[in-house]
């Protein structure tokens, strides 16, 4: 006899693990199926720089012992300028953070099966009633949640998500030691998370240095292989070549060395979600996708989506006759739009515009940010049209025209 659970969650990333944590706390029978083996977990899925902020740590009760370094500032760099903003944050050890979420849910009764790669839905009368995993095994539940990140084997087969290849952002990072963290001619990056807009290093994207203490940091870059990337790309270079190019050419890395085994890479789609749920089913985290497109903050938003799915399942189970129809699951869609990523459409537009701008424009942006009210960046970042307009110039008209053309044609 195959087993039956209230909820099966596929994937133990921030979204799935948080969803299971909330469900277990509410005493629901929850099973998480994770593709990787337990003794190595997380290996390939140890993909994130894991820079986050106190709002995430507080909302989800994340303990200090998964933090590598508490940071004080966020720094933005352009090729020749920089801007420093005081904003406390935390750089997590992503592997410890993932393991904490697993252990915490287990303490509340969640079941975790590792080495259990989910391949497809098991359906009855067109509705999902379970999953196939680990080859040919089956397990059943009232509600199934796809939290496998961009893999999305269930959401794709059920036609819930349509993750488009041309919207896939890729990222790679190394952990380094021996970095000059307070180098002449650059901002002091001690206890900072720094994001750099510079097409020479990350064409159509951005690069980063997140300080992890003393002379160590996480150093990486990401981009989408879109028009902006093609305009600025160097012939024949892949993402690892760009990272090596930065390490070879930035004096801050002159004496730096890679810390063995500390390499992280992954991808996420930067696009408007096409769907979220159907009968007995929800897609969460980067399966949707849920990552914030502008700066790649995915941990907090994906965990919020996990919580929204748990709330939805809990409500469906509380009714006398369990109703997990598409209509009831759509509570999750509403929560996603209202609470998880309320400004997604505006932020996608801002993202396209930002990464299309040329390097010189990034220098002007830093000058403006230094000149304007310190709150301008946070308000513009939150989607305030008034603050965004303060950052626009008449010279931006050709950029806006190019942006409009690409949107109309693309
Ligand atoms: C290089 C890089 C740097 C980043 N830096 C930051 C940052 O600094 N701050 C931040 O907030 N966000 C950052 N992000 C984004 C953030 O890591 C993601 O948005 C977040 O991890 C997504 O969570 P998720 O749970 O949806 O999916 P994932 O983290 O992708 O987790 C999916 C899980 O499902 C498992 N899985 C996959 N397929 C299957 C299957 N078929 N069956 C069972 N299990 C499966 C995987 O092993 C994994 O454990 C970064 C991302 C990358 C790639």
Coordinates of C-alpha atoms and ligand atoms in Angstrom, one line a residue:
X1 CA 0.0 0.0 0.0
X2 CA 1.3 3.4 -0.9
X3 CA 1.3 6.0 1.9
X4 CA -1.0 9.0 2.0
X5 CA -0.3 12.4 3.5
X6 CA -2.2 15.7 3.9
X7 CA 0.5 17.5 1.9
X8 CA 3.5 16.4 -0.2
X9 CA 6.1 19.1 -0.8
X10 CA 8.6 18.4 -3.7
X11 CA 11.9 20.1 -2.9
X12 CA 13.6 21.2 0.3
X13 CA 14.7 24.7 -0.7
X14 CA 13.7 27.8 1.3
X15 CA 10.2 27.7 -0.2
X16 CA 9.4 24.0 0.3
X17 CA 11.1 23.7 3.7
X18 CA 9.3 26.7 5.1
X19 CA 6.0 25.5 3.8
X20 CA 6.6 22.1 5.5
X21 CA 7.7 23.9 8.7
X22 CA 4.5 25.9 8.9
X23 CA 2.3 22.8 8.0
X24 CA 4.0 20.6 10.6
X25 CA 3.6 23.3 13.2
X26 CA -0.2 23.2 12.5
X27 CA -0.1 19.4 13.0
X28 CA -0.7 18.5 9.4
X29 CA 0.9 15.3 8.0
X30 CA 3.5 16.6 5.7
X31 CA 6.1 14.8 3.6
X32 CA 9.0 16.5 1.8
X33 CA 10.6 14.7 -1.1
X34 CA 14.1 16.0 -1.8
X35 CA 16.2 14.8 -4.8
X36 CA 19.6 15.1 -3.0
X37 CA 21.0 12.5 -0.6
X38 CA 20.8 13.4 3.1
X39 CA 24.5 13.0 3.9
X40 CA 25.5 15.5 1.2
X41 CA 22.5 17.9 1.4
X42 CA 22.7 20.5 0.2
X43 CA 25.2 19.9 -2.6
X44 CA 24.1 21.1 -6.0
X45 CA 21.3 23.0 -4.4
X46 CA 23.7 24.9 -2.2
X47 CA 23.4 27.7 -4.7
X48 CA 22.8 30.9 -3.0
X49 CA 24.9 33.9 -1.7
X50 CA 22.2 34.0 1.0
X51 CA 22.3 37.7 1.7
X52 CA 19.2 38.7 3.6
X53 CA 17.7 41.2 6.0
X54 CA 16.3 41.4 9.5
X55 CA 12.7 41.3 8.3
X56 CA 13.2 37.7 7.0
X57 CA 15.2 36.6 10.0
X58 CA 12.5 37.9 12.4
X59 CA 9.4 36.7 10.5
X60 CA 10.7 33.2 10.1
X61 CA 12.6 32.8 13.4
X62 CA 16.0 32.1 11.9
X63 CA 18.7 31.6 14.5
X64 CA 22.1 33.5 14.7
X65 CA 24.1 30.3 14.2
X66 CA 23.4 30.1 10.5
X67 CA 24.7 33.7 10.0
X68 CA 28.3 34.0 8.6
X69 CA 28.4 37.7 9.0
X70 CA 26.0 40.5 10.1
X71 CA 26.4 43.5 7.7
X72 CA 25.8 47.2 8.3
X73 CA 25.6 48.6 4.8
X74 CA 24.5 48.0 1.3
X75 CA 26.9 49.5 -1.3
X76 CA 26.1 50.1 -5.0
X77 CA 29.0 50.4 -7.3
X78 CA 29.2 51.6 -10.9
X79 CA 32.5 51.5 -13.0
X80 CA 33.7 54.8 -11.4
X81 CA 31.5 55.7 -8.5
X82 CA 29.8 54.2 -5.5
X83 CA 26.9 54.9 -3.1
X84 CA 26.7 53.6 0.5
X85 CA 23.5 53.2 2.3
X86 CA 23.1 52.0 5.9
X87 CA 20.9 49.0 5.9
X88 CA 21.6 46.1 8.4
X89 CA 21.6 42.7 6.9
X90 CA 23.0 39.2 7.3
X91 CA 25.0 36.9 5.0
X92 CA 23.9 33.3 5.8
X93 CA 25.8 30.0 5.4
X94 CA 23.1 28.7 3.0
X95 CA 23.8 25.1 3.7
X96 CA 23.4 25.5 7.5
X97 CA 20.3 27.6 6.9
X98 CA 18.7 24.8 4.7
X99 CA 19.6 22.2 7.3
X100 CA 18.1 24.3 10.1
X101 CA 14.8 24.5 8.2
X102 CA 14.8 20.7 7.7
X103 CA 15.6 19.9 11.4
X104 CA 13.1 22.5 12.7
X105 CA 10.2 21.0 10.7
X106 CA 11.2 17.5 11.7
X107 CA 11.0 18.4 15.3
X108 CA 7.3 19.3 14.7
X109 CA 6.7 16.0 12.9
X110 CA 7.4 16.7 9.2
X111 CA 8.7 13.7 7.3
X112 CA 11.7 14.1 5.0
X113 CA 12.6 11.5 2.4
X114 CA 15.9 12.2 0.7
X115 CA 17.2 10.6 -2.5
X116 CA 13.7 11.0 -3.7
X117 CA 13.6 12.8 -7.0
X118 CA 10.1 13.7 -8.0
X119 CA 9.5 13.0 -11.7
X120 CA 5.8 13.5 -12.5
X121 CA 2.3 13.8 -11.1
X122 CA 0.1 10.8 -10.4
X123 CA -3.4 11.8 -11.6
X124 CA -6.9 10.5 -11.2
X125 CA -9.6 11.9 -13.5
X126 CA -7.2 14.6 -14.6
X127 CA -6.4 15.8 -11.1
X128 CA -3.1 15.3 -9.2
X129 CA -3.5 12.9 -6.3
X130 CA 0.2 12.0 -5.7
X131 CA 3.6 11.9 -7.3
X132 CA 6.1 9.5 -8.8
X133 CA 9.5 9.7 -7.3
X134 CA 12.8 7.8 -7.2
X135 CA 12.1 6.0 -10.4
X136 CA 8.8 4.2 -10.2
X137 CA 7.6 4.7 -6.7
X138 CA 4.4 6.5 -5.8
X139 CA 3.1 8.4 -2.8
X140 CA -0.3 10.2 -2.3
X141 CA -1.6 13.3 -0.7
X142 CA -4.7 15.6 -0.7
X143 CA -2.5 18.5 -1.7
X144 CA 0.8 18.5 -3.6
X145 CA 3.2 21.4 -3.7
X146 CA 6.0 21.9 -6.3
X147 CA 8.9 23.7 -4.6
X148 CA 11.7 22.3 -6.8
X149 CA 12.9 25.7 -8.0
X150 CA 13.4 26.1 -11.8
X151 CA 13.2 22.3 -12.3
X152 CA 9.4 22.4 -11.8
X153 CA 8.6 18.8 -13.0
X154 CA 5.1 18.9 -11.6
X155 CA 4.1 22.5 -12.4
X156 CA 5.3 22.1 -16.0
X157 CA 3.5 18.8 -16.6
X158 CA 0.2 20.2 -15.0
X159 CA 0.6 23.3 -17.2
X160 CA 0.7 25.6 -14.2
X161 CA 4.0 27.3 -14.9
X162 CA 5.6 28.2 -18.2
X163 CA 9.2 29.0 -17.4
X164 CA 10.8 30.5 -20.5
X165 CA 14.4 29.8 -21.4
X166 CA 15.0 33.4 -22.6
X167 CA 14.1 34.7 -19.2
X168 CA 16.5 32.5 -17.3
X169 CA 19.1 34.3 -15.2
X170 CA 22.2 32.4 -14.4
X171 CA 24.6 33.1 -11.5
X172 CA 28.0 31.8 -10.2
X173 CA 30.0 32.7 -7.1
X174 CA 33.2 31.7 -5.3
X175 CA 34.1 32.3 -1.7
X176 CA 37.5 33.9 -1.5
X177 CA 40.0 34.7 1.2
X178 CA 42.8 37.3 1.1
X179 CA 40.6 40.1 -0.3
X180 CA 41.5 43.7 0.2
X181 CA 38.1 44.7 1.6
X182 CA 39.0 48.4 2.2
X183 CA 41.0 49.1 -0.9
X184 CA 42.1 52.6 -2.0
X185 CA 39.8 54.1 -4.6
X186 CA 36.8 51.9 -3.6
X187 CA 34.1 52.0 -0.9
X188 CA 35.1 50.3 2.3
X189 CA 33.3 46.9 2.0
X190 CA 33.8 45.9 5.6
X191 CA 30.5 44.3 6.8
X192 CA 28.8 45.3 3.6
X193 CA 26.8 43.7 0.8
X194 CA 28.0 45.3 -2.4
X195 CA 26.3 45.1 -5.8
X196 CA 28.1 46.4 -8.9
X197 CA 26.5 47.6 -12.1
X198 CA 29.2 47.2 -14.8
X199 CA 28.6 45.6 -18.2
X200 CA 32.4 45.0 -18.5
X201 CA 32.1 42.4 -15.7
X202 CA 28.5 41.3 -15.9
X203 CA 27.0 42.2 -19.3
X204 CA 23.2 42.8 -18.8
X205 CA 23.4 41.9 -15.1
X206 CA 25.4 42.7 -12.0
X207 CA 28.2 41.4 -9.8
X208 CA 28.7 41.4 -6.1
X209 CA 31.0 41.2 -3.1
X210 CA 29.3 40.1 0.2
X211 CA 31.7 40.4 3.1
X212 CA 31.8 37.3 5.3
X213 CA 34.3 38.5 7.9
X214 CA 38.0 39.4 8.0
X215 CA 39.5 39.1 4.5
X216 CA 36.8 36.7 3.2
X217 CA 33.8 37.3 0.9
X218 CA 31.4 35.8 -1.5
X219 CA 32.2 37.1 -5.0
X220 CA 29.9 36.4 -7.9
X221 CA 27.9 37.7 -10.8
X222 CA 24.7 37.0 -12.7
X223 CA 22.9 37.9 -15.9
X224 CA 20.1 37.0 -18.2
X225 CA 21.1 36.1 -21.8
X226 CA 18.9 38.8 -23.3
X227 CA 19.3 41.8 -25.6
X228 CA 21.3 43.8 -23.0
X229 CA 23.6 40.8 -22.4
X230 CA 24.2 40.3 -26.2
X231 CA 24.9 44.1 -26.7
X232 CA 27.6 44.1 -24.0
X233 CA 28.9 40.5 -24.1
X234 CA 32.5 39.7 -25.0
X235 CA 32.9 37.1 -27.8
X236 CA 33.1 33.5 -26.6
X237 CA 33.0 34.2 -22.9
X238 CA 30.8 32.2 -20.6
X239 CA 29.7 33.1 -17.0
X240 CA 32.8 31.5 -15.4
X241 CA 35.1 33.4 -17.8
X242 CA 33.5 36.7 -16.7
X243 CA 34.0 35.9 -13.0
X244 CA 37.6 34.9 -13.7
X245 CA 38.0 38.2 -15.7
X246 CA 36.9 40.2 -12.7
X247 CA 39.2 38.3 -10.3
X248 CA 42.1 38.9 -12.7
X249 CA 41.4 42.6 -13.2
X250 CA 40.2 44.1 -9.9
X251 CA 43.1 45.1 -7.6
X252 CA 41.0 44.0 -4.6
X253 CA 41.5 40.4 -5.6
X254 CA 45.2 40.6 -6.3
X255 CA 46.2 38.4 -3.3
X256 CA 42.9 36.6 -3.1
X257 CA 42.5 32.8 -3.3
X258 CA 39.4 30.6 -3.8
X259 CA 38.3 28.7 -0.7
X260 CA 38.2 25.0 -1.7
X261 CA 34.8 23.6 -2.3
X262 CA 33.1 26.9 -1.9
X263 CA 31.5 27.5 -5.2
X264 CA 27.8 28.2 -5.7
X265 CA 25.8 28.4 -8.9
X266 CA 22.2 28.3 -10.0
X267 CA 19.5 29.9 -12.0
X268 CA 16.1 31.6 -11.7
X269 CA 13.6 32.9 -14.2
X270 CA 12.9 36.6 -14.3
X271 CA 9.4 36.8 -15.7
X272 CA 5.8 37.3 -14.7
X273 CA 4.3 34.0 -13.4
X274 CA 1.8 32.4 -15.7
X275 CA 0.0 30.4 -13.0
X276 CA 0.2 29.3 -9.4
X277 CA -2.3 26.5 -8.6
X278 CA -4.9 24.1 -9.8
X279 CA -7.0 21.3 -8.2
X280 CA -5.1 19.8 -5.2
X281 CA -1.9 21.6 -6.3
X282 CA 0.2 24.8 -5.7
X283 CA 3.6 25.9 -7.1
X284 CA 5.8 27.9 -4.8
X285 CA 9.2 29.7 -4.7
X286 CA 11.2 29.8 -7.9
X287 CA 9.0 27.2 -9.5
X288 CA 6.5 30.1 -10.0
X289 CA 9.0 32.1 -10.1
X290 CA 9.0 34.3 -7.0
X291 CA 12.5 35.8 -6.8
X292 CA 12.6 39.6 -6.8
X293 CA 13.8 40.4 -10.3
X294 CA 15.7 43.6 -9.5
X295 CA 18.4 42.5 -7.0
X296 CA 17.8 38.7 -6.9
X297 CA 16.5 38.5 -3.4
X298 CA 14.8 35.2 -3.5
X299 CA 15.1 33.7 0.0
X300 CA 12.6 36.0 1.7
X301 CA 10.0 36.1 -1.1
X302 CA 10.2 32.3 -1.7
X303 CA 9.7 31.6 2.1
X304 CA 6.7 34.0 2.1
X305 CA 5.3 31.9 -0.8
X306 CA 5.8 28.8 1.2
X307 CA 3.9 30.3 4.1
X308 CA 1.1 31.5 1.8
X309 CA 0.7 27.9 0.5
X310 CA 0.7 26.5 4.0
X311 CA -2.0 29.0 5.0
X312 CA -4.1 28.0 2.0
X313 CA -3.8 24.2 2.7
X314 CA -4.6 24.8 6.4
X315 CA -7.8 26.7 5.4
X316 CA -8.9 24.0 3.0
X317 CA -8.3 21.3 5.7
X318 CA -10.2 23.3 8.4
X319 CA -13.5 23.0 6.6
X320 CA -15.7 20.1 7.6
X321 CA -15.5 18.5 4.1
X322 CA -11.9 19.0 2.8
X323 CA -12.2 21.0 -0.3
X324 CA -8.9 21.3 -2.3
X325 CA -10.5 22.2 -5.6
X326 CA -8.8 24.8 -7.9
X327 CA -11.3 27.4 -6.6
X328 CA -10.1 26.9 -3.0
X329 CA -6.4 26.6 -4.0
X330 CA -6.8 30.0 -5.7
X331 CA -6.6 31.6 -2.2
X332 CA -2.9 31.0 -2.6
X333 CA -2.8 33.0 -5.9
X334 CA -4.4 36.0 -4.1
X335 CA -2.0 35.8 -1.2
X336 CA 0.9 35.7 -3.7
X337 CA -0.2 38.8 -5.4
X338 CA -1.2 40.7 -2.2
X339 CA 1.6 39.7 0.2
X340 CA 4.4 37.7 -1.5
X341 CA 5.3 39.8 -4.5
X342 CA 2.8 42.7 -4.8
X343 CA 4.9 44.9 -7.1
X344 CA 6.2 42.2 -9.4
X345 CA 5.1 43.8 -12.7
X346 CA 6.6 47.2 -11.8
X347 CA 9.8 45.6 -10.6
X348 CA 10.1 43.6 -13.8
X349 CA 9.9 46.8 -15.8
X350 CA 12.5 48.5 -13.6
X351 CA 14.8 45.5 -14.0
X352 CA 14.6 45.6 -17.8
X353 CA 15.3 49.3 -17.8
X354 CA 18.2 49.2 -15.3
X355 CA 20.1 46.4 -17.0
X356 CA 19.6 48.0 -20.4
X357 CA 21.3 51.3 -19.3
X358 CA 25.0 51.8 -20.4
X359 CA 27.9 52.0 -18.0
X360 CA 28.1 55.8 -18.1
X361 CA 24.5 56.0 -17.0
X362 CA 25.4 53.8 -13.9
X363 CA 28.0 56.4 -12.9
X364 CA 25.3 59.2 -13.2
X365 CA 22.9 57.1 -11.1
X366 CA 25.4 56.8 -8.3
X367 CA 26.0 60.6 -8.5
X368 CA 22.2 61.2 -8.2
X369 CA 21.9 58.8 -5.3
X370 CA 24.6 60.6 -3.4
X371 CA 23.0 64.0 -4.1
X372 CA 19.4 63.1 -3.4
X373 CA 17.6 62.4 -0.1
X374 CA 18.9 59.1 1.4
X375 CA 15.4 57.6 1.2
X376 CA 15.2 58.0 -2.6
X377 CA 16.8 54.7 -3.3
X378 CA 14.6 52.7 -0.9
X379 CA 11.4 54.5 -2.2
X380 CA 12.4 54.1 -5.8
X381 CA 13.3 50.4 -5.1
X382 CA 9.8 50.0 -3.5
X383 CA 8.3 51.2 -6.8
X384 CA 7.5 54.9 -6.0
X385 CA 7.0 56.5 -9.4
X386 CA 7.8 59.9 -8.0
X387 CA 11.2 58.8 -6.7
X388 CA 12.0 56.8 -9.9
X389 CA 11.3 60.0 -11.9
X390 CA 13.7 61.9 -9.7
X391 CA 16.4 59.5 -11.0
X392 CA 15.5 59.9 -14.6
X393 CA 17.2 62.4 -17.0
X394 CA 16.3 63.9 -20.3
X395 CA 19.3 62.0 -21.7
X396 CA 17.4 58.8 -20.8
X397 CA 14.9 59.3 -23.7
X398 CA 16.9 57.1 -26.2
X399 CA 17.1 54.5 -23.5
X400 CA 13.4 54.6 -22.9
X401 CA 12.7 54.4 -26.6
X402 CA 14.9 51.4 -26.9
X403 CA 13.2 49.9 -23.9
X404 CA 9.7 50.6 -25.4
X405 CA 10.8 49.0 -28.7
X406 CA 12.1 45.9 -27.0
X407 CA 8.9 45.5 -25.0
X408 CA 6.8 46.0 -28.1
X409 CA 8.8 43.6 -30.2
X410 CA 9.7 41.2 -27.5
Ligands
LIG1 C1 24.1 32.4 -7.5 C2 22.9 32.8 -6.7 C3 23.0 33.8 -5.7 C4 21.8 34.1 -5.0 N1 21.9 35.0 -3.9 C5 20.9 35.4 -3.2 C6 21.0 36.2 -2.1 O1 22.1 36.7 -1.8 N2 19.9 36.5 -1.4 C7 18.7 36.0 -1.7 O2 17.7 36.3 -1.0 N3 18.5 35.1 -2.7 C8 19.6 34.8 -3.5 N4 19.4 33.9 -4.5 C9 18.1 33.4 -4.9 C10 17.7 32.3 -3.9 O3 18.7 31.4 -3.6 C11 16.5 31.5 -4.6 O4 15.5 32.5 -5.0 C12 15.9 30.5 -3.6 O5 16.9 29.6 -3.2 C13 14.8 29.8 -4.3 O6 14.2 28.9 -3.3 P1 13.2 27.7 -3.7 O7 13.0 27.0 -2.5 O8 12.1 28.2 -4.6 O9 14.1 26.8 -4.7 P2 15.6 26.2 -4.6 O10 16.4 26.9 -3.7 O11 16.0 26.0 -6.0 O12 15.3 24.7 -4.0 C14 14.8 23.7 -4.7 C15 15.0 22.4 -3.9 O13 14.3 21.3 -4.6 C16 15.2 20.2 -4.9 N5 14.8 19.6 -6.1 C17 15.0 20.0 -7.4 N6 14.4 19.2 -8.3 C18 13.8 18.2 -7.5 C19 13.0 17.1 -7.8 N7 12.7 16.8 -9.1 N8 12.5 16.4 -6.8 C20 12.8 16.7 -5.5 N9 13.5 17.7 -5.2 C21 14.0 18.5 -6.2 C22 16.6 20.9 -4.9 O14 17.6 19.9 -4.6 C23 16.5 22.0 -3.8 O15 16.8 21.5 -2.5 C24 20.6 33.6 -5.3 C25 20.5 32.6 -6.3 C26 21.6 32.2 -7.0 C27 21.5 31.2 -8.1

